[in-house]
mmCIF file of C-alpha atoms in Angstrom:
data_model
loop_
_atom_site.group_PDB
_atom_site.id
_atom_site.type_symbol
_atom_site.label_atom_id
_atom_site.label_comp_id
_atom_site.label_asym_id
_atom_site.label_seq_id
_atom_site.Cartn_x
_atom_site.Cartn_y
_atom_site.Cartn_z
ATOM 1 C CA MET A 1 17.054 7.551 -118.919
ATOM 2 C CA GLN A 2 15.936 7.204 -122.542
ATOM 3 C CA HIS A 3 12.311 6.094 -122.701
ATOM 4 C CA HIS A 4 11.361 3.448 -125.266
ATOM 5 C CA ILE A 5 8.295 4.134 -127.429
ATOM 6 C CA LEU A 6 6.588 1.736 -129.823
ATOM 7 C CA LEU A 7 4.992 3.537 -132.783
ATOM 8 C CA VAL A 8 2.489 1.383 -134.712
ATOM 9 C CA GLU A 9 1.519 3.101 -137.987
ATOM 10 C CA ASP A 10 1.010 1.630 -141.464
ATOM 11 C CA ASP A 11 1.536 4.941 -143.302
ATOM 12 C CA ALA A 12 5.298 5.070 -143.835
ATOM 13 C CA SER A 13 5.387 8.856 -144.271
ATOM 14 C CA ILE A 14 3.528 9.461 -141.006
ATOM 15 C CA ALA A 15 5.662 6.900 -139.182
ATOM 16 C CA GLU A 16 8.837 8.565 -140.448
ATOM 17 C CA MET A 17 7.620 12.040 -139.517
ATOM 18 C CA VAL A 18 6.371 11.128 -136.027
ATOM 19 C CA GLY A 19 9.276 8.797 -135.314
ATOM 20 C CA GLY A 20 11.802 11.415 -136.385
ATOM 21 C CA TYR A 21 10.242 14.073 -134.193
ATOM 22 C CA LEU A 22 10.064 11.841 -131.129
ATOM 23 C CA THR A 23 13.655 10.767 -131.649
ATOM 24 C CA LYS A 24 14.692 14.424 -131.643
ATOM 25 C CA GLU A 25 12.738 14.788 -128.399
ATOM 26 C CA GLY A 26 15.073 12.226 -126.840
ATOM 27 C CA PHE A 27 12.966 9.069 -127.101
ATOM 28 C CA ARG A 28 14.096 5.703 -128.401
ATOM 29 C CA VAL A 29 11.512 4.837 -131.063
ATOM 30 C CA THR A 30 10.716 1.397 -132.484
ATOM 31 C CA THR A 31 8.228 1.299 -135.360
ATOM 32 C CA ALA A 32 5.787 -1.355 -136.555
ATOM 33 C CA ALA A 33 3.711 -1.305 -139.753
ATOM 34 C CA ASP A 34 0.704 -3.231 -138.425
ATOM 35 C CA GLY A 35 -0.879 -4.604 -135.267
ATOM 36 C CA GLU A 36 0.635 -8.069 -135.566
ATOM 37 C CA GLU A 37 4.166 -6.674 -135.768
ATOM 38 C CA GLY A 38 3.404 -4.252 -132.952
ATOM 39 C CA LEU A 39 2.121 -7.071 -130.737
ATOM 40 C CA SER A 40 5.255 -9.107 -131.416
ATOM 41 C CA ILE A 41 7.508 -6.191 -130.454
ATOM 42 C CA ALA A 42 5.462 -5.468 -127.326
ATOM 43 C CA ALA A 43 5.861 -9.098 -126.233
ATOM 44 C CA ARG A 44 9.659 -9.115 -126.410
ATOM 45 C CA GLU A 45 10.683 -5.504 -125.713
ATOM 46 C CA ARG A 46 10.522 -3.411 -122.559
ATOM 47 C CA LEU A 47 8.346 -0.457 -123.542
ATOM 48 C CA ASP A 48 7.520 2.771 -121.721
ATOM 49 C CA PHE A 49 4.743 3.909 -124.069
ATOM 50 C CA ILE A 50 2.806 2.767 -127.152
ATOM 51 C CA VAL A 51 1.406 5.071 -129.844
ATOM 52 C CA ALA A 52 -0.920 3.164 -132.190
ATOM 53 C CA ASP A 53 -2.998 3.955 -135.248
ATOM 54 C CA LEU A 54 -6.498 2.469 -135.312
ATOM 55 C CA MET A 55 -7.027 1.647 -138.983
ATOM 56 C CA MET A 56 -4.364 -0.745 -140.263
ATOM 57 C CA PRO A 57 -4.320 -3.770 -142.559
ATOM 58 C CA GLY A 58 -4.415 -7.199 -140.962
ATOM 59 C CA MET A 59 -4.594 -6.877 -137.186
ATOM 60 C CA ASP A 60 -5.909 -3.378 -136.497
ATOM 61 C CA GLY A 61 -4.986 -1.119 -133.609
ATOM 62 C CA LEU A 62 -7.988 -2.080 -131.478
ATOM 63 C CA GLU A 63 -7.220 -5.796 -131.557
ATOM 64 C CA MET A 64 -3.555 -5.154 -130.872
ATOM 65 C CA ILE A 65 -4.372 -2.978 -127.857
ATOM 66 C CA ARG A 66 -6.812 -5.559 -126.501
ATOM 67 C CA ARG A 67 -4.156 -8.267 -126.686
ATOM 68 C CA VAL A 68 -1.398 -6.074 -125.225
ATOM 69 C CA ARG A 69 -3.698 -5.296 -122.294
ATOM 70 C CA GLU A 70 -3.976 -8.991 -121.448
ATOM 71 C CA SER A 71 -0.461 -8.894 -120.031
ATOM 72 C CA SER A 72 0.702 -5.271 -119.801
ATOM 73 C CA ALA A 73 -0.378 -1.942 -118.306
ATOM 74 C CA VAL A 74 1.998 0.109 -120.496
ATOM 75 C CA PRO A 75 0.422 3.517 -121.320
ATOM 76 C CA ILE A 76 -1.215 3.508 -124.778
ATOM 77 C CA LEU A 77 -2.243 6.488 -126.912
ATOM 78 C CA ILE A 78 -4.425 6.037 -129.984
ATOM 79 C CA MET A 79 -3.938 8.029 -133.187
ATOM 80 C CA SER A 80 -7.183 8.175 -135.157
ATOM 81 C CA ALA A 81 -7.902 9.633 -138.614
ATOM 82 C CA LYS A 82 -11.588 9.766 -137.729
ATOM 83 C CA ASP A 83 -13.078 12.262 -135.319
ATOM 84 C CA GLY A 84 -16.149 10.163 -134.562
ATOM 85 C CA GLU A 85 -17.197 9.383 -131.000
ATOM 86 C CA VAL A 86 -17.521 5.693 -131.891
ATOM 87 C CA ASP A 87 -13.824 5.396 -132.699
ATOM 88 C CA LYS A 88 -12.852 7.097 -129.449
ATOM 89 C CA ALA A 89 -15.239 4.972 -127.378
ATOM 90 C CA LEU A 90 -14.051 1.718 -128.926
ATOM 91 C CA GLY A 91 -10.399 2.598 -128.576
ATOM 92 C CA LEU A 92 -10.617 3.696 -124.978
ATOM 93 C CA GLY A 93 -12.918 0.806 -124.119
ATOM 94 C CA PHE A 94 -10.332 -1.675 -125.371
ATOM 95 C CA GLY A 95 -7.782 -0.373 -122.861
ATOM 96 C CA ALA A 96 -6.130 2.713 -124.351
ATOM 97 C CA ASP A 97 -5.363 5.568 -121.962
ATOM 98 C CA ASP A 98 -5.637 8.514 -124.331
ATOM 99 C CA TYR A 99 -6.249 9.461 -127.956
ATOM 100 C CA ILE A 100 -5.264 12.158 -130.421
ATOM 101 C CA THR A 101 -7.015 12.925 -133.716
ATOM 102 C CA LYS A 102 -5.177 13.335 -137.013
ATOM 103 C CA PRO A 103 -3.976 15.836 -138.069
ATOM 104 C CA PHE A 104 -2.343 16.702 -134.754
ATOM 105 C CA SER A 105 0.379 18.938 -133.413
ATOM 106 C CA MET A 106 3.707 17.186 -132.814
ATOM 107 C CA LEU A 107 4.134 19.370 -129.742
ATOM 108 C CA GLU A 108 0.816 18.122 -128.323
ATOM 109 C CA LEU A 109 1.681 14.493 -129.108
ATOM 110 C CA ALA A 110 5.030 14.765 -127.346
ATOM 111 C CA ALA A 111 3.390 16.470 -124.351
ATOM 112 C CA ARG A 112 0.799 13.701 -124.009
ATOM 113 C CA ILE A 113 3.468 11.008 -124.211
ATOM 114 C CA LYS A 114 5.632 12.714 -121.599
ATOM 115 C CA ALA A 115 2.645 13.127 -119.264
ATOM 116 C CA GLY A 116 1.703 9.453 -119.654
ATOM 117 C CA ILE A 117 5.236 8.259 -118.979
ATOM 118 C CA ARG A 118 5.523 10.599 -115.988
ATOM 119 C CA ARG A 119 2.374 9.133 -114.412
ATOM 120 C CA ALA A 120 3.502 5.545 -115.063
ATOM 121 C CA THR A 121 6.982 6.251 -113.682
ATOM 122 C CA THR A 122 5.474 7.778 -110.559
ATOM 123 C CA TYR A 123 3.473 4.575 -109.989
ATOM 124 C CA ALA A 124 6.552 2.389 -110.371
ATOM 125 C CA GLY A 125 8.598 4.499 -107.966
ATOM 126 C CA ARG A 126 5.971 4.444 -105.284
ATOM 127 C CA GLU A 127 5.808 0.655 -105.327
ATOM 128 C CA GLU A 128 9.073 0.704 -103.377
ATOM 129 C CA GLN A 129 7.416 2.229 -100.326
ATOM 130 C CA GLN A 130 7.333 -0.142 -97.365
ATOM 131 C CA ALA A 131 4.110 1.059 -95.811
ATOM 132 C CA THR A 132 1.029 -0.209 -97.599
ATOM 133 C CA ARG A 133 -2.167 1.783 -97.482
ATOM 134 C CA LEU A 134 -5.259 -0.318 -98.075
ATOM 135 C CA LEU A 135 -8.875 0.720 -98.507
ATOM 136 C CA THR A 136 -11.424 -2.041 -97.959
ATOM 137 C CA PHE A 137 -15.039 -1.886 -99.095
ATOM 138 C CA ASP A 138 -16.845 -5.155 -98.431
ATOM 139 C CA ARG A 139 -15.375 -7.478 -101.120
ATOM 140 C CA LEU A 140 -13.200 -4.824 -102.800
ATOM 141 C CA THR A 141 -9.683 -3.924 -101.599
ATOM 142 C CA ILE A 142 -7.698 -1.019 -103.040
ATOM 143 C CA ASP A 143 -3.926 -0.924 -102.533
ATOM 144 C CA LEU A 144 -3.019 2.759 -102.828
ATOM 145 C CA ASP A 145 0.741 2.246 -102.719
ATOM 146 C CA ASN A 146 0.943 -0.602 -105.228
ATOM 147 C CA PHE A 147 -1.725 0.884 -107.519
ATOM 148 C CA SER A 148 -3.794 -2.269 -107.615
ATOM 149 C CA ALA A 149 -7.204 -3.546 -106.594
ATOM 150 C CA MET A 150 -8.656 -6.918 -105.681
ATOM 151 C CA LYS A 151 -12.204 -8.236 -105.565
ATOM 152 C CA ASP A 152 -12.965 -11.426 -103.671
ATOM 153 C CA GLY A 153 -9.202 -12.003 -103.479
ATOM 154 C CA ALA A 154 -8.666 -11.819 -107.253
ATOM 155 C CA THR A 155 -6.602 -9.036 -108.814
ATOM 156 C CA ILE A 156 -8.522 -6.629 -111.036
ATOM 157 C CA LYS A 157 -6.696 -5.526 -114.178
ATOM 158 C CA LEU A 158 -6.970 -1.733 -114.283
ATOM 159 C CA THR A 159 -5.413 0.783 -116.654
ATOM 160 C CA SER A 160 -3.599 3.715 -115.058
ATOM 161 C CA LYS A 161 -6.530 6.025 -115.789
ATOM 162 C CA GLU A 162 -9.052 3.579 -114.327
ATOM 163 C CA PHE A 163 -7.013 3.294 -111.143
ATOM 164 C CA ASP A 164 -6.645 7.089 -110.922
ATOM 165 C CA ILE A 165 -10.428 7.498 -111.133
ATOM 166 C CA LEU A 166 -11.004 4.721 -108.592
ATOM 167 C CA LYS A 167 -8.468 6.230 -106.181
ATOM 168 C CA LEU A 168 -9.879 9.747 -106.578
ATOM 169 C CA LEU A 169 -13.427 8.668 -105.785
ATOM 170 C CA ALA A 170 -12.669 6.040 -103.117
ATOM 171 C CA THR A 171 -10.404 8.359 -101.104
ATOM 172 C CA ASN A 172 -13.102 11.048 -101.123
ATOM 173 C CA PRO A 173 -16.270 9.144 -100.149
ATOM 174 C CA ASN A 174 -19.595 10.918 -100.714
ATOM 175 C CA ARG A 175 -17.880 13.882 -102.361
ATOM 176 C CA VAL A 176 -19.377 14.721 -105.742
ATOM 177 C CA PHE A 177 -16.939 15.246 -108.611
ATOM 178 C CA THR A 178 -18.043 16.809 -111.877
ATOM 179 C CA LYS A 179 -16.730 15.376 -115.138
ATOM 180 C CA ALA A 180 -14.598 18.488 -115.580
ATOM 181 C CA GLN A 181 -13.040 17.971 -112.134
ATOM 182 C CA ILE A 182 -12.350 14.288 -112.812
ATOM 183 C CA TYR A 183 -10.760 15.089 -116.169
ATOM 184 C CA GLY A 184 -8.611 17.854 -114.693
ATOM 185 C CA LEU A 185 -7.401 15.722 -111.772
ATOM 186 C CA VAL A 186 -6.874 12.450 -113.656
ATOM 187 C CA TRP A 187 -5.775 13.616 -117.104
ATOM 188 C CA GLN A 188 -4.112 16.777 -115.727
ATOM 189 C CA ASP A 189 -5.386 18.761 -118.678
ATOM 190 C CA ASP A 190 -8.089 21.301 -119.458
ATOM 191 C CA TYR A 191 -11.540 19.760 -119.954
ATOM 192 C CA MET A 192 -12.807 20.374 -123.483
ATOM 193 C CA GLY A 193 -16.335 19.119 -122.879
ATOM 194 C CA ASP A 194 -15.764 15.648 -124.365
ATOM 195 C CA ASP A 195 -17.987 13.613 -122.030
ATOM 196 C CA ASN A 196 -17.251 10.431 -123.949
ATOM 197 C CA VAL A 197 -13.766 10.031 -122.479
ATOM 198 C CA ILE A 198 -15.131 10.073 -118.919
ATOM 199 C CA ASN A 199 -18.168 7.952 -119.799
ATOM 200 C CA VAL A 200 -16.126 5.166 -121.382
ATOM 201 C CA HIS A 201 -13.601 4.979 -118.541
ATOM 202 C CA MET A 202 -16.363 5.021 -115.933
ATOM 203 C CA ARG A 203 -18.239 2.244 -117.737
ATOM 204 C CA ARG A 204 -15.124 0.089 -117.953
ATOM 205 C CA LEU A 205 -14.261 0.693 -114.296
ATOM 206 C CA ARG A 206 -17.770 -0.222 -113.195
ATOM 207 C CA GLU A 207 -17.655 -3.418 -115.247
ATOM 208 C CA LYS A 208 -14.575 -4.443 -113.272
ATOM 209 C CA ILE A 209 -15.562 -3.494 -109.713
ATOM 210 C CA GLU A 210 -19.363 -3.547 -109.537
ATOM 211 C CA ASP A 211 -21.460 -6.695 -109.075
ATOM 212 C CA ASN A 212 -24.036 -5.239 -111.451
ATOM 213 C CA PRO A 213 -22.622 -2.400 -113.598
ATOM 214 C CA SER A 214 -26.159 -1.480 -114.698
ATOM 215 C CA ASP A 215 -27.067 -0.835 -111.055
ATOM 216 C CA PRO A 216 -23.805 0.416 -109.508
ATOM 217 C CA GLN A 217 -23.552 0.500 -105.722
ATOM 218 C CA LEU A 218 -20.003 1.842 -105.372
ATOM 219 C CA ILE A 219 -19.811 4.645 -107.940
ATOM 220 C CA LYS A 220 -23.071 6.548 -108.087
ATOM 221 C CA THR A 221 -24.085 8.869 -110.918
ATOM 222 C CA LEU A 222 -25.703 12.199 -110.124
ATOM 223 C CA TRP A 223 -27.356 13.042 -113.393
ATOM 224 C CA ALA A 224 -26.191 16.288 -115.001
ATOM 225 C CA ILE A 225 -23.759 16.778 -112.087
ATOM 226 C CA GLY A 226 -21.136 14.024 -111.850
ATOM 227 C CA TYR A 227 -20.133 11.006 -109.754
ATOM 228 C CA LYS A 228 -19.538 10.100 -106.133
ATOM 229 C CA TRP A 229 -18.270 7.076 -104.168
ATOM 230 C CA GLU A 230 -20.765 5.349 -101.862
ATOM 231 C CA GLY A 231 -18.833 2.183 -101.119
ATOM 232 C CA LYS A 232 -18.842 1.044 -97.495
#
């Protein structure tokens, strides 16, 4: 099966270079020059992955990602020309699953895309299972087989990474996970000490499942150690 990738990049030379490489890797690549065009394509095409630049004229990458996330859980990777923590935090906070900083290795980009598609494909395949495993914690219900969660009967929109973190913690109650362990198990990559990736995802997850994210009762922080699940 040929996976369909949307590449949103306003620099024509970069778009041509990245698009050409990914095509050689066996992907079907559709390109867009700005966020508005990218959003239009995402609305009408079946996509397996989105690679988006942050800084673009008109609708930027952040706004495009936010609007895509309103209706789709397609894996999204941000390409950023800036190495600042603010850019990474904003991008991931708006619903992206991963980021890569320019200049980057084409080999690394392709590897990240393949890993993201593999995780998403695994989720879709498992939805066909008949048996449904549910975890219930007071007003929160986690459906492990359908990769979804509900609070007070309403579905919670989670990215794949947010669900992976939720599942990891909720299926191992009271076990403490360090940030390095969470990164290794969820991102399936070596931890490079970038706490911001974990912090942003944890903040977003808490905003969705906790009654008061500033005083979390489900996911507890053990300062300088990590996190653990205390939901009952």
